[in-house]
Amino acid sequence: MARAVLAAAGIGCATVAFAIGIGDSAPAFVLPTASGESVALEKLKGRVVYVDFWASWCGPCRRSFPWMNEMQQKYGPRGFTVVGVNVDKRRPDAERFLTQTPAAFTIVYDAAGATPETYAVKAMPSSYLIDAAGKVVVTESGFRDEQKAVLEERIRALLPQK
């Protein structure tokens, strides 16, 4: 609990030595979109959220975007939100990636790298499935096609039944 409070407050981010794990509260963040609007994880409470950290130079990220687009389209109306957190230092690199690999979900930017540091991200992409109460239920490092069905089942299980 103390780890999550410190992480959410941004205290000690430069020396975070733990990974966010299953059952932990997802660390809060407020990050801008390309249009300058702010996206706050706290405001998404009550929804199932898939936070994906990505970069323009990440090969597996190109494979994960179509899957995330599909999940957003399929489950968005039922209370699911994908938030892609770009960590490129240069926004034009991210924009070039998005021109080639469009996103049909929310993209936010963290060139300073504070959010991936708070989440102790070690690889691109890294993703966190967060339940409606704000708890992490799945963590993934990398993107593997063979895990898509398992992840989709976890998403479906967390959403309200039709």
XYZ file of N, CA and C in Angstrom, residues 42-116:
225
model
N -7.393 8.626 -12.851
C -8.401 8.694 -11.784
C -9.811 8.919 -12.361
N -9.915 9.698 -13.417
C -11.224 9.991 -14.020
C -11.788 8.785 -14.777
N -10.956 7.777 -14.999
C -11.411 6.572 -15.694
C -11.862 5.479 -14.729
N -11.812 5.774 -13.418
C -12.292 4.787 -12.441
C -13.732 4.433 -12.756
N -14.041 3.160 -12.618
C -15.362 2.661 -12.985
C -15.334 2.000 -14.356
N -14.261 2.245 -15.114
C -14.057 1.599 -16.405
C -12.907 0.611 -16.276
N -12.855 -0.364 -17.143
C -11.710 -1.260 -17.242
C -10.743 -0.557 -18.189
N -9.481 -0.415 -17.758
C -8.515 0.368 -18.521
C -7.294 -0.488 -18.860
N -6.869 -0.376 -20.094
C -5.654 -1.047 -20.565
C -4.653 0.057 -20.857
N -3.648 0.200 -19.987
C -2.608 1.215 -20.163
C -1.432 0.549 -20.858
N -1.073 1.089 -22.016
C -0.002 0.515 -22.819
C 1.089 1.561 -23.037
N 2.298 1.249 -22.598
C 3.453 2.121 -22.817
C 4.106 1.719 -24.125
N 4.336 2.687 -25.021
C 4.872 2.385 -26.340
C 5.825 3.490 -26.801
N 6.609 3.144 -27.826
C 7.553 4.093 -28.426
C 7.611 3.856 -29.928
N 7.989 4.878 -30.660
C 8.020 4.802 -32.124
C 9.014 3.767 -32.640
N 10.066 3.512 -31.899
C 11.117 2.583 -32.322
C 10.809 1.137 -31.960
N 9.669 0.886 -31.351
C 9.311 -0.437 -30.842
C 8.612 -1.273 -31.914
N 9.277 -2.326 -32.369
C 8.701 -3.221 -33.372
C 7.423 -3.906 -32.914
N 7.409 -4.528 -31.724
C 6.180 -5.195 -31.263
C 5.002 -4.221 -31.084
N 5.294 -2.945 -30.881
C 4.212 -1.959 -30.742
C 3.400 -1.878 -32.029
N 4.058 -2.032 -33.168
C 3.352 -1.991 -34.461
C 2.355 -3.150 -34.560
N 2.689 -4.271 -33.944
C 1.780 -5.428 -33.950
C 0.666 -5.286 -32.919
N 0.941 -4.576 -31.828
C -0.061 -4.466 -30.759
C -1.166 -3.458 -31.083
N -0.866 -2.434 -31.877
C -1.860 -1.394 -32.140
C -3.130 -1.922 -32.805
N -3.036 -2.754 -33.845
C -4.283 -3.269 -34.435
C -5.130 -4.033 -33.415
N -4.492 -4.811 -32.539
C -5.232 -5.547 -31.512
C -5.900 -4.585 -30.533
N -5.164 -3.549 -30.090
C -5.754 -2.571 -29.166
C -6.892 -1.807 -29.832
N -6.746 -1.476 -31.131
C -7.842 -0.832 -31.866
C -9.091 -1.714 -31.842
N -8.880 -3.000 -32.093
C -9.996 -3.947 -32.107
C -10.661 -4.048 -30.725
N -9.860 -4.117 -29.660
C -10.413 -4.228 -28.309
C -11.194 -2.968 -27.941
N -10.664 -1.792 -28.308
C -11.351 -0.537 -28.012
C -12.702 -0.486 -28.723
N -12.698 -0.855 -29.989
C -13.938 -0.828 -30.765
C -14.952 -1.836 -30.221
N -14.486 -3.022 -29.912
C -15.358 -4.115 -29.481
C -15.922 -3.891 -28.075
N -15.085 -3.413 -27.151
C -15.493 -3.354 -25.746
C -15.645 -1.942 -25.180
N -15.266 -0.924 -25.938
C -15.428 0.455 -25.471
C -16.838 0.775 -25.008
N -17.849 0.390 -25.788
C -19.223 0.680 -25.375
C -19.636 -0.024 -24.076
N -18.903 -1.049 -23.686
C -19.236 -1.785 -22.458
C -18.431 -1.307 -21.246
N -17.602 -0.263 -21.420
C -16.862 0.273 -20.275
C -15.374 0.011 -20.308
N -14.807 -0.178 -21.497
C -13.374 -0.462 -21.645
C -12.683 0.713 -22.332
N -11.496 1.066 -21.848
C -10.727 2.162 -22.432
C -9.271 1.756 -22.566
N -8.714 1.960 -23.758
C -7.281 1.786 -23.985
C -6.645 3.165 -23.934
N -5.551 3.269 -23.156
C -4.762 4.502 -23.113
C -3.338 4.125 -23.490
N -2.871 4.644 -24.627
C -1.504 4.411 -25.072
C -0.623 5.559 -24.605
N 0.387 5.248 -23.803
C 1.292 6.270 -23.277
C 2.573 6.256 -24.107
N 2.764 7.296 -24.905
C 3.962 7.385 -25.723
C 5.105 7.966 -24.902
N 6.284 7.348 -25.045
C 7.448 7.765 -24.251
C 8.572 8.351 -25.108
N 8.313 8.612 -26.382
C 9.337 9.217 -27.231
C 9.736 10.593 -26.715
N 10.999 10.901 -26.813
C 11.504 12.225 -26.418
C 11.081 13.280 -27.450
N 10.946 12.840 -28.699
C 10.580 13.760 -29.786
C 9.190 13.421 -30.307
N 8.262 14.352 -30.157
C 6.873 14.136 -30.599
C 6.777 13.785 -32.088
N 7.584 14.393 -32.980
C 7.480 14.015 -34.401
C 7.720 12.527 -34.656
N 8.555 11.877 -33.846
C 8.775 10.434 -33.999
C 7.479 9.673 -33.737
N 6.774 10.071 -32.689
C 5.498 9.429 -32.357
C 4.459 9.713 -33.435
N 4.421 10.948 -33.929
C 3.454 11.306 -34.964
C 3.689 10.507 -36.239
N 4.946 10.300 -36.605
C 5.276 9.498 -37.791
C 4.778 8.055 -37.609
N 5.030 7.493 -36.424
C 4.547 6.141 -36.108
C 3.030 6.072 -36.268
N 2.324 7.055 -35.709
C 0.858 7.049 -35.731
C 0.291 7.247 -37.135
N 1.046 7.895 -38.011
C 0.627 8.033 -39.399
C 0.648 6.668 -40.083
N 1.665 5.876 -39.751
C 1.818 4.544 -40.347
C 0.980 3.483 -39.630
N 0.793 3.663 -38.325
C 0.081 2.689 -37.493
C -0.951 3.453 -36.665
N -2.108 3.763 -37.255
C -3.094 4.598 -36.563
C -3.638 3.960 -35.282
N -4.012 4.832 -34.365
C -4.610 4.402 -33.093
C -6.063 4.858 -33.045
N -6.960 3.930 -32.750
C -8.381 4.239 -32.576
C -8.705 4.259 -31.082
N -7.729 4.672 -30.302
C -7.872 4.758 -28.849
C -7.112 5.994 -28.388
N -7.215 6.310 -27.127
C -6.596 7.511 -26.569
C -5.078 7.379 -26.529
N -4.394 8.392 -27.053
C -2.936 8.470 -26.984
C -2.569 9.679 -26.140
N -1.685 9.451 -25.174
C -1.148 10.537 -24.352
C 0.375 10.501 -24.445
N 1.004 11.597 -24.029
C 2.444 11.741 -24.211
C 3.160 12.007 -22.887
N 4.294 11.330 -22.710
C 5.122 11.521 -21.518
C 6.599 11.489 -21.928
N 7.037 12.550 -22.602
C 8.431 12.630 -23.072
C 9.413 12.662 -21.909
N 8.972 13.160 -20.761
C 9.857 13.224 -19.593
C 10.082 11.838 -18.982
N 9.169 10.900 -19.238
C 9.332 9.534 -18.756
C 8.945 9.295 -17.307
N 8.230 10.225 -16.697
C 7.858 10.059 -15.284
C 6.882 8.902 -15.075
N 5.902 8.758 -15.966
C 4.898 7.713 -15.776
C 5.483 6.316 -15.956
N 6.246 6.051 -17.030
C 6.830 4.707 -17.121
C 7.803 4.429 -15.980
